[in-house]
């Protein structure tokens, strides 16, 4: 492997330089703050697919999927499949609602629905907190890559954070989507090529023989490594979280039309479902062949099985995809903290120059916090699942309740968020709630949150919130 390092380093440098050039080319798309956040509603199908797929590939989807595949075989694709299904949820239930109303964030909706700033502020703060975890997940994937190469993981994680912070200000959402398109294409080719190489070397035959001999669990080549309840526990928090996911609002709202955004969602699902199986298989083979475990399972296999130049391209694409996803996370921070809270709730009217300074300050603070979390966390998928559970607990009921029930009030929305978040925090201490064997832990907080929403809304005197 040491002989491959120079090739990998050279390709990484060239690849990252290309990403920066793309960002520089798109700087006109972010000439003002609104363009930075939405690219002026000019995105076509390809850019939107890049945003949807690129937001998953390179972290939990590839690196985490391979890590889970090393433990549970093809069932390790559960998270990737859930990511794919989430795009269908967006297309069917959210796309037209977001686009036709011009909602840049859920705060735009809560202001209109509840005539109150507090529910939206809770959403903004919850999104900011969860974005820290999402960014940390991307940095963890990059850290795992550096460690797999025999390089210092912490140094790699910090380097990723610094580089993204430098180029994230160039072209805003357009740059994040444009780089994601290229990265997604390279990773797609890389995963397919890796899978074909393993098949051609008889990987399936070797593993099947080991299973028949009793030396390998049958789950290595099937989905028996994860129960239906386990799959639901992985999928449902993500599906609930996607309803209030800030990048979803920005991605849909950046499209040329609602139809184009919807088509991009469906095509993204079609690409991601078969793609999700490949990292799980690669990780499962890595566990069998090399004893690979954890976040390095993916990298161990490609380093051992692929030619240097192909391996270098895949590694560069995975790392760059992590960086692009971080870029989207930073834009999310700018939306919820600068646009929604600073300009909206606090009624500030800063100049474009002041907005750039505020955005840079927000990005530096949250990047430092996310990096610290990435250096201390141990599981990418565990971290991502916790993030989606937290966001769903804080925001799902106020959003859906406001749509489905006209009697829902601002006070009820606030109570729902407080109870949901409190339930999540209690569960993180190890407390097991009732019906734990039936209701996944990531879903349970929605139940007391809904109860609080109904009771407080019924008792509330806030008649302004009756408007749909």
C-alpha positions as a Python dict, from the first residue, in 0.01 Angstrom:
ca = {
    (1, 'X'): (0, 0, 0),
    (2, 'X'): (286, 239, 73),
    (3, 'X'): (375, 239, -297),
    (4, 'X'): (26, 371, -374),
    (5, 'X'): (46, 671, -141),
    (6, 'X'): (230, 908, -383),
    (7, 'X'): (-26, 837, -656),
    (8, 'X'): (-314, 891, -414),
    (9, 'X'): (-168, 1217, -282),
    (10, 'X'): (-113, 1356, -634),
    (11, 'X'): (-468, 1267, -742),
    (12, 'X'): (-610, 1418, -423),
    (13, 'X'): (-430, 1746, -486),
    (14, 'X'): (-547, 1763, -849),
    (15, 'X'): (-901, 1661, -759),
    (16, 'X'): (-937, 1916, -482),
    (17, 'X'): (-793, 2183, -707),
    (18, 'X'): (-1064, 2099, -961),
    (19, 'X'): (-1331, 2134, -691),
    (20, 'X'): (-1202, 2477, -599),
    (21, 'X'): (-1198, 2579, -966),
    (22, 'X'): (-1563, 2473, -997),
    (23, 'X'): (-1643, 2679, -690),
    (24, 'X'): (-1462, 2976, -840),
    (25, 'X'): (-1653, 2936, -1168),
    (26, 'X'): (-1984, 2952, -983),
    (27, 'X'): (-1907, 3254, -768),
    (28, 'X'): (-2147, 3465, -980),
    (29, 'X'): (-2429, 3242, -854),
    (30, 'X'): (-2353, 3367, -502),
    (31, 'X'): (-2305, 3735, -581),
    (32, 'X'): (-2561, 3819, -311),
    (33, 'X'): (-2688, 3644, 1),
    (34, 'X'): (-3010, 3507, -152),
    (35, 'X'): (-2814, 3370, -448),
    (36, 'X'): (-2571, 3207, -204),
    (37, 'X'): (-2866, 3027, -42),
    (38, 'X'): (-3080, 2931, -345),
    (39, 'X'): (-2888, 3005, -670),
    (40, 'X'): (-3186, 3211, -786),
    (41, 'X'): (-3412, 2914, -862),
    (42, 'X'): (-3203, 2808, -1161),
    (43, 'X'): (-3122, 2442, -1078),
    (44, 'X'): (-3200, 2170, -1332),
    (45, 'X'): (-3245, 1796, -1282),
    (46, 'X'): (-2874, 1712, -1284),
    (47, 'X'): (-2779, 1971, -1021),
    (48, 'X'): (-3073, 1872, -800),
    (49, 'X'): (-2978, 1504, -823),
    (50, 'X'): (-2624, 1598, -732),
    (51, 'X'): (-2753, 1775, -424),
    (52, 'X'): (-2984, 1490, -320),
    (53, 'X'): (-2740, 1204, -382),
    (54, 'X'): (-2424, 1391, -291),
    (55, 'X'): (-2570, 1474, 48),
    (56, 'X'): (-2561, 1101, 134),
    (57, 'X'): (-2276, 946, -65),
    (58, 'X'): (-1937, 968, 97),
    (59, 'X'): (-2044, 946, 460),
    (60, 'X'): (-2316, 724, 605),
    (61, 'X'): (-2407, 589, 262),
    (62, 'X'): (-2066, 460, 151),
    (63, 'X'): (-1832, 458, 451),
    (64, 'X'): (-2097, 383, 711),
    (65, 'X'): (-2272, 135, 480),
    (66, 'X'): (-1949, -62, 438),
    (67, 'X'): (-1889, -54, 813),
    (68, 'X'): (-2238, -195, 873),
    (69, 'X'): (-2185, -448, 592),
    (70, 'X'): (-1877, -575, 776),
    (71, 'X'): (-2106, -653, 1071),
    (72, 'X'): (-2440, -749, 917),
    (73, 'X'): (-2375, -830, 550),
    (74, 'X'): (-2606, -691, 282),
    (75, 'X'): (-2833, -564, 560),
    (76, 'X'): (-2574, -291, 595),
    (77, 'X'): (-2747, -129, 295),
    (78, 'X'): (-3043, -34, 518),
    (79, 'X'): (-2931, 323, 570),
    (80, 'X'): (-2863, 377, 199),
    (81, 'X'): (-3202, 233, 105),
    (82, 'X'): (-3367, 459, 362),
    (83, 'X'): (-3186, 756, 207),
    (84, 'X'): (-3324, 657, -133),
    (85, 'X'): (-3680, 620, -4),
    (86, 'X'): (-3660, 958, 165),
    (87, 'X'): (-3634, 1126, -177),
    (88, 'X'): (-3967, 966, -275),
    (89, 'X'): (-4124, 1102, 44),
    (90, 'X'): (-4004, 1447, -57),
    (91, 'X'): (-4144, 1409, -410),
    (92, 'X'): (-4486, 1284, -299),
    (93, 'X'): (-4558, 1492, 10),
    (94, 'X'): (-4330, 1795, 30),
    (95, 'X'): (-4212, 1902, -313),
    (96, 'X'): (-4509, 2109, -435),
    (97, 'X'): (-4584, 2239, -86),
    (98, 'X'): (-4233, 2379, -47),
    (99, 'X'): (-4188, 2508, -400),
    (100, 'X'): (-4528, 2665, -458),
    (101, 'X'): (-4512, 2853, -127),
    (102, 'X'): (-4150, 2957, -178),
    (103, 'X'): (-4047, 2825, 162),
    (104, 'X'): (-3669, 2854, 204),
    (105, 'X'): (-3696, 2689, 547),
    (106, 'X'): (-3961, 2544, 777),
    (107, 'X'): (-3949, 2871, 969),
    (108, 'X'): (-4117, 3042, 673),
    (109, 'X'): (-4404, 2795, 715),
    (110, 'X'): (-4433, 2820, 1095),
    (111, 'X'): (-4448, 3201, 1080),
    (112, 'X'): (-4737, 3180, 838),
    (113, 'X'): (-4915, 2898, 1019),
    (114, 'X'): (-4873, 2998, 1384),
    (115, 'X'): (-4823, 3376, 1356),
    (116, 'X'): (-4549, 3344, 1613),
    (117, 'X'): (-4169, 3351, 1603),
    (118, 'X'): (-4104, 3094, 1877),
    (119, 'X'): (-4184, 2768, 1684),
    (120, 'X'): (-3963, 2880, 1397),
    (121, 'X'): (-3681, 2977, 1630),
    (122, 'X'): (-3698, 2633, 1794),
    (123, 'X'): (-3673, 2477, 1448),
    (124, 'X'): (-3377, 2695, 1356),
    (125, 'X'): (-3187, 2613, 1675),
    (126, 'X'): (-3270, 2241, 1646),
    (127, 'X'): (-3152, 2240, 1285),
    (128, 'X'): (-2831, 2416, 1382),
    (129, 'X'): (-2762, 2161, 1657),
    (130, 'X'): (-2841, 1865, 1429),
    (131, 'X'): (-2628, 2014, 1150),
    (132, 'X'): (-2330, 2001, 1383),
    (133, 'X'): (-2380, 1624, 1400),
    (134, 'X'): (-2427, 1590, 1025),
    (135, 'X'): (-2109, 1787, 951),
    (136, 'X'): (-1925, 1583, 1214),
    (137, 'X'): (-2035, 1266, 1033),
    (138, 'X'): (-1871, 1385, 712),
    (139, 'X'): (-1551, 1477, 893),
    (140, 'X'): (-1550, 1132, 1058),
    (141, 'X'): (-1565, 969, 714),
    (142, 'X'): (-1265, 1173, 603),
    (143, 'X'): (-1081, 1085, 923),
    (144, 'X'): (-1143, 715, 856),
    (145, 'X'): (-996, 755, 508),
    (146, 'X'): (-677, 914, 635),
    (147, 'X'): (-640, 640, 896),
    (148, 'X'): (-690, 372, 631),
    (149, 'X'): (-405, 529, 435),
    (150, 'X'): (-182, 513, 740),
    (151, 'X'): (-195, 891, 785),
    (152, 'X'): (-288, 1074, 1108),
    (153, 'X'): (-668, 1074, 1128),
    (154, 'X'): (-699, 1382, 1347),
    (155, 'X'): (-473, 1584, 1119),
    (156, 'X'): (-683, 1474, 821),
    (157, 'X'): (-1008, 1571, 992),
    (158, 'X'): (-881, 1917, 1079),
    (159, 'X'): (-742, 1964, 727),
    (160, 'X'): (-1081, 1880, 575),
    (161, 'X'): (-1252, 2132, 801),
    (162, 'X'): (-1008, 2409, 711),
    (163, 'X'): (-1020, 2345, 334),
    (164, 'X'): (-1401, 2336, 322),
    (165, 'X'): (-1424, 2652, 527),
    (166, 'X'): (-1197, 2825, 274),
    (167, 'X'): (-1388, 2727, -41),
    (168, 'X'): (-1744, 2720, 97),
    (169, 'X'): (-1774, 3096, 66),
    (170, 'X'): (-1706, 3097, -309),
    (171, 'X'): (-2023, 2981, -481),
    (172, 'X'): (-2277, 2884, -218),
    (173, 'X'): (-2543, 2625, -300),
    (174, 'X'): (-2454, 2611, -671),
    (175, 'X'): (-2098, 2511, -596),
    (176, 'X'): (-2208, 2245, -349),
    (177, 'X'): (-2445, 2091, -605),
    (178, 'X'): (-2208, 2121, -902),
    (179, 'X'): (-1921, 1950, -721),
    (180, 'X'): (-2164, 1684, -596),
    (181, 'X'): (-2261, 1595, -953),
    (182, 'X'): (-1900, 1518, -1043),
    (183, 'X'): (-1830, 1339, -717),
    (184, 'X'): (-2145, 1128, -746),
    (185, 'X'): (-2052, 1024, -1099),
    (186, 'X'): (-1700, 925, -996),
    (187, 'X'): (-1819, 731, -691),
    (188, 'X'): (-2090, 556, -894),
    (189, 'X'): (-1829, 439, -1144),
    (190, 'X'): (-1592, 351, -861),
    (191, 'X'): (-1844, 141, -667),
    (192, 'X'): (-1954, -42, -981),
    (193, 'X'): (-1592, -103, -1083),
    (194, 'X'): (-1500, -228, -735),
    (195, 'X'): (-1798, -464, -726),
    (196, 'X'): (-1714, -600, -1072),
    (197, 'X'): (-1350, -656, -969),
    (198, 'X'): (-1456, -847, -658),
    (199, 'X'): (-1702, -1059, -856),
    (200, 'X'): (-1439, -1133, -1121),
    (201, 'X'): (-1196, -1248, -850),
    (202, 'X'): (-1453, -1494, -719),
    (203, 'X'): (-1546, -1306, -401),
    (204, 'X'): (-1901, -1443, -396),
    (205, 'X'): (-1781, -1798, -453),
    (206, 'X'): (-1525, -1775, -173),
    (207, 'X'): (-1780, -1637, 70),
    (208, 'X'): (-2044, -1893, -29),
    (209, 'X'): (-1795, -2175, 29),
    (210, 'X'): (-1708, -2032, 370),
    (211, 'X'): (-2078, -2014, 459),
    (212, 'X'): (-2136, -2375, 356),
    (213, 'X'): (-1833, -2481, 561),
    (214, 'X'): (-1975, -2303, 863),
    (215, 'X'): (-1688, -2056, 880),
    (216, 'X'): (-1894, -1753, 783),
    (217, 'X'): (-2242, -1634, 880),
    (218, 'X'): (-2504, -1664, 606),
    (219, 'X'): (-2598, -1301, 670),
    (220, 'X'): (-2277, -1200, 492),
    (221, 'X'): (-2455, -1248, 158),
    (222, 'X'): (-2818, -1180, 248),
    (223, 'X'): (-3037, -946, 451),
    (224, 'X'): (-3086, -1172, 753),
    (225, 'X'): (-2838, -967, 956),
    (226, 'X'): (-3104, -708, 1030),
    (227, 'X'): (-3455, -769, 1161),
    (228, 'X'): (-3763, -584, 1037),
    (229, 'X'): (-3768, -389, 1362),
    (230, 'X'): (-3401, -304, 1322),
    (231, 'X'): (-3459, -182, 968),
    (232, 'X'): (-3754, 28, 1083),
    (233, 'X'): (-3538, 172, 1359),
    (234, 'X'): (-3284, 276, 1097),
    (235, 'X'): (-3530, 400, 836),
    (236, 'X'): (-3809, 576, 1023),
    (237, 'X'): (-3601, 844, 1200),
    (238, 'X'): (-3450, 940, 865),
    (239, 'X'): (-3790, 949, 693),
    (240, 'X'): (-3936, 1160, 972),
    (241, 'X'): (-3628, 1381, 980),
    (242, 'X'): (-3641, 1446, 606),
    (243, 'X'): (-3977, 1619, 652),
    (244, 'X'): (-3804, 1895, 848),
    (245, 'X'): (-3461, 1867, 687),
    (246, 'X'): (-3332, 2213, 598),
    (247, 'X'): (-3130, 2108, 286),
    (248, 'X'): (-3452, 1959, 147),
    (249, 'X'): (-3621, 2300, 158),
    (250, 'X'): (-3328, 2472, -6),
    (251, 'X'): (-3284, 2205, -271),
    (252, 'X'): (-3651, 2207, -374),
    (253, 'X'): (-3672, 2586, -363),
    (254, 'X'): (-3365, 2619, -588),
    (255, 'X'): (-3524, 2428, -878),
    (256, 'X'): (-3639, 2585, -1204),
    (257, 'X'): (-3984, 2437, -1143),
    (258, 'X'): (-4168, 2205, -905),
    (259, 'X'): (-4187, 1939, -1179),
    (260, 'X'): (-3811, 1940, -1234),
    (261, 'X'): (-3751, 1904, -860),
    (262, 'X'): (-3995, 1611, -840),
    (263, 'X'): (-3834, 1432, -1134),
    (264, 'X'): (-3493, 1475, -973),
    (265, 'X'): (-3623, 1313, -653),
    (266, 'X'): (-3750, 1004, -833),
    (267, 'X'): (-3433, 964, -1040),
    (268, 'X'): (-3220, 1002, -727),
    (269, 'X'): (-3408, 713, -566),
    (270, 'X'): (-3356, 492, -870),
    (271, 'X'): (-2982, 560, -858),
    (272, 'X'): (-2937, 519, -483),
    (273, 'X'): (-3119, 188, -421),
    (274, 'X'): (-2886, -36, -627),
    (275, 'X'): (-2592, 180, -525),
    (276, 'X'): (-2666, 119, -156),
    (277, 'X'): (-2604, -255, -193),
    (278, 'X'): (-2249, -213, -317),
    (279, 'X'): (-2082, -62, -7),
    (280, 'X'): (-2255, -323, 210),
    (281, 'X'): (-2118, -602, -8),
    (282, 'X'): (-1771, -445, -15),
    (283, 'X'): (-1770, -415, 364),
    (284, 'X'): (-1894, -770, 408),
    (285, 'X'): (-1616, -899, 181),
    (286, 'X'): (-1363, -684, 364),
    (287, 'X'): (-1462, -842, 694),
    (288, 'X'): (-1435, -1191, 545),
    (289, 'X'): (-1111, -1144, 352),
    (290, 'X'): (-914, -898, 564),
    (291, 'X'): (-1087, -893, 900),
    (292, 'X'): (-1180, -529, 833),
    (293, 'X'): (-1406, -358, 1087),
    (294, 'X'): (-1559, -19, 1151),
    (295, 'X'): (-1528, 287, 932),
    (296, 'X'): (-1215, 160, 755),
    (297, 'X'): (-1388, -145, 601),
    (298, 'X'): (-1453, 30, 270),
    (299, 'X'): (-1106, 174, 236),
    (300, 'X'): (-931, -150, 333),
    (301, 'X'): (-1091, -334, 40),
    (302, 'X'): (-1029, -75, -230),
    (303, 'X'): (-669, -30, -117),
    (304, 'X'): (-607, -405, -139),
    (305, 'X'): (-805, -491, -451),
    (306, 'X'): (-785, -200, -697),
    (307, 'X'): (-508, -54, -916),
    (308, 'X'): (-341, 254, -768),
    (309, 'X'): (-491, 512, -1005),
    (310, 'X'): (-847, 376, -974),
    (311, 'X'): (-812, 353, -598),
    (312, 'X'): (-683, 710, -586),
    (313, 'X'): (-979, 842, -786),
    (314, 'X'): (-1231, 669, -561),
    (315, 'X'): (-1062, 791, -246),
    (316, 'X'): (-1048, 1146, -381),
    (317, 'X'): (-1415, 1135, -477),
    (318, 'X'): (-1527, 1000, -139),
    (319, 'X'): (-1328, 1259, 50),
    (320, 'X'): (-1443, 1540, -179),
    (321, 'X'): (-1804, 1424, -142),
    (322, 'X'): (-1770, 1451, 235),
    (323, 'X'): (-1639, 1803, 187),
    (324, 'X'): (-1926, 1896, -45),
    (325, 'X'): (-2179, 1772, 209),
    (326, 'X'): (-2010, 1982, 475),
    (327, 'X'): (-2043, 2278, 238),
    (328, 'X'): (-2421, 2220, 224),
    (329, 'X'): (-2426, 2202, 604),
    (330, 'X'): (-2258, 2539, 630),
    (331, 'X'): (-2512, 2691, 391),
    (332, 'X'): (-2784, 2545, 613),
    (333, 'X'): (-2629, 2727, 908),
    (334, 'X'): (-2637, 3052, 714),
    (335, 'X'): (-3005, 3002, 634),
    (336, 'X'): (-3135, 2919, 980),
    (337, 'X'): (-2910, 3145, 1185),
    (338, 'X'): (-2841, 3444, 960),
    (339, 'X'): (-3150, 3458, 738),
    (340, 'X'): (-3417, 3321, 973),
    (341, 'X'): (-3301, 3440, 1315),
    (342, 'X'): (-3078, 3743, 1251),
    (343, 'X'): (-3279, 3893, 965),
    (344, 'X'): (-3620, 3743, 1040),
    (345, 'X'): (-3672, 3707, 1413),
    (346, 'X'): (-3442, 3988, 1529),
    (347, 'X'): (-3552, 4211, 1238),
    (348, 'X'): (-3197, 4311, 1146),
    (349, 'X'): (-3122, 4460, 805),
    (350, 'X'): (-2750, 4410, 746),
    (351, 'X'): (-2572, 4506, 426),
    (352, 'X'): (-2434, 4242, 189),
    (353, 'X'): (-2084, 4304, 329),
    (354, 'X'): (-2211, 4252, 684),
    (355, 'X'): (-2393, 3935, 580),
    (356, 'X'): (-2069, 3791, 444),
    (357, 'X'): (-1893, 3863, 773),
    (358, 'X'): (-2178, 3715, 978),
    (359, 'X'): (-2187, 3404, 760),
    (360, 'X'): (-1813, 3355, 790),
    (361, 'X'): (-1830, 3388, 1168),
    (362, 'X'): (-2115, 3137, 1192),
    (363, 'X'): (-1928, 2892, 969),
    (364, 'X'): (-1607, 2915, 1170),
    (365, 'X'): (-1785, 2859, 1502),
    (366, 'X'): (-1989, 2562, 1390),
    (367, 'X'): (-1705, 2405, 1194),
    (368, 'X'): (-1488, 2409, 1506),
    (369, 'X'): (-1765, 2250, 1713),
    (370, 'X'): (-1837, 1982, 1450),
    (371, 'X'): (-1469, 1895, 1421),
    (372, 'X'): (-1441, 1849, 1797),
    (373, 'X'): (-1743, 1616, 1790),
    (374, 'X'): (-1599, 1418, 1497),
    (375, 'X'): (-1275, 1360, 1686),
    (376, 'X'): (-1464, 1211, 1983),
    (377, 'X'): (-1746, 1008, 1817),
    (378, 'X'): (-1700, 644, 1717),
    (379, 'X'): (-1981, 547, 1474),
    (380, 'X'): (-2086, 743, 1165),
    (381, 'X'): (-2427, 578, 1132),
    (382, 'X'): (-2489, 596, 1505),
    (383, 'X'): (-2417, 969, 1498),
    (384, 'X'): (-2635, 1030, 1191),
    (385, 'X'): (-2923, 827, 1333),
    (386, 'X'): (-2910, 1026, 1658),
    (387, 'X'): (-2913, 1351, 1461),
    (388, 'X'): (-3224, 1258, 1264),
    (389, 'X'): (-3399, 1137, 1581),
    (390, 'X'): (-3328, 1469, 1751),
    (391, 'X'): (-3451, 1675, 1456),
    (392, 'X'): (-3769, 1467, 1417),
    (393, 'X'): (-3846, 1495, 1791),
    (394, 'X'): (-3807, 1873, 1783),
    (395, 'X'): (-3983, 1958, 1458),
    (396, 'X'): (-4193, 1677, 1309),
    (397, 'X'): (-4508, 1717, 1518),
    (398, 'X'): (-4528, 2100, 1495),
    (399, 'X'): (-4495, 2071, 1117),
    (400, 'X'): (-4737, 1785, 1049),
    (401, 'X'): (-4973, 1892, 1326),
    (402, 'X'): (-4997, 2239, 1178),
    (403, 'X'): (-5090, 2094, 841),
    (404, 'X'): (-5334, 1829, 963),
    (405, 'X'): (-5509, 2002, 1254),
    (406, 'X'): (-5648, 2354, 1234),
    (407, 'X'): (-5680, 2381, 1612),
    (408, 'X'): (-5306, 2343, 1663),
    (409, 'X'): (-5156, 2651, 1829),
    (410, 'X'): (-4816, 2810, 1870),
    (411, 'X'): (-4815, 2711, 2237),
    (412, 'X'): (-4890, 2353, 2135),
    (413, 'X'): (-4604, 2359, 1884),
    (414, 'X'): (-4361, 2485, 2146),
    (415, 'X'): (-4475, 2223, 2397),
    (416, 'X'): (-4440, 1948, 2135),
    (417, 'X'): (-4081, 2051, 2061),
    (418, 'X'): (-3984, 2073, 2428),
    (419, 'X'): (-4133, 1735, 2517),
    (420, 'X'): (-3988, 1567, 2207),
    (421, 'X'): (-3637, 1697, 2269),
    (422, 'X'): (-3655, 1613, 2640),
    (423, 'X'): (-3757, 1256, 2553),
    (424, 'X'): (-3463, 1219, 2315),
    (425, 'X'): (-3217, 1353, 2571),
    (426, 'X'): (-3352, 1113, 2834),
    (427, 'X'): (-3319, 820, 2593),
    (428, 'X'): (-2954, 911, 2532),
    (429, 'X'): (-2888, 849, 2902),
    (430, 'X'): (-2984, 485, 2854),
    (431, 'X'): (-3344, 497, 2978),
    (432, 'X'): (-3566, 240, 2804),
    (433, 'X'): (-3919, 366, 2736),
    (434, 'X'): (-4239, 154, 2736),
    (435, 'X'): (-4305, -65, 2431),
    (436, 'X'): (-3934, -49, 2346),
    (437, 'X'): (-3955, -388, 2174),
    (438, 'X'): (-4230, -262, 1942),
    (439, 'X'): (-4158, 107, 1884),
    (440, 'X'): (-3804, 197, 1767),
    (441, 'X'): (-3621, 430, 2005),
    (442, 'X'): (-3575, 686, 1728),
    (443, 'X'): (-3952, 706, 1675),
    (444, 'X'): (-4084, 692, 2031),
    (445, 'X'): (-4020, 1063, 2114),
    (446, 'X'): (-4273, 1163, 1847),
    (447, 'X'): (-4553, 1003, 2056),
    (448, 'X'): (-4521, 1216, 2374),
    (449, 'X'): (-4450, 1514, 2149),
    (450, 'X'): (-4783, 1461, 1969),
    (451, 'X'): (-4967, 1418, 2298),
    (452, 'X'): (-4822, 1744, 2429),
    (453, 'X'): (-4918, 1921, 2104),
    (454, 'X'): (-5281, 1810, 2131),
    (455, 'X'): (-5327, 1880, 2503),
    (456, 'X'): (-5160, 2222, 2505),
    (457, 'X'): (-5333, 2329, 2184),
    (458, 'X'): (-5672, 2238, 2331),
    (459, 'X'): (-5594, 2435, 2646),
    (460, 'X'): (-5438, 2728, 2465),
    (461, 'X'): (-5617, 3059, 2419),
    (462, 'X'): (-5399, 3159, 2124),
    (463, 'X'): (-5666, 3217, 1861),
    (464, 'X'): (-5418, 3354, 1610),
    (465, 'X'): (-5287, 3001, 1553),
    (466, 'X'): (-5624, 2879, 1429),
    (467, 'X'): (-5550, 3007, 1077),
    (468, 'X'): (-5440, 2733, 843),
}
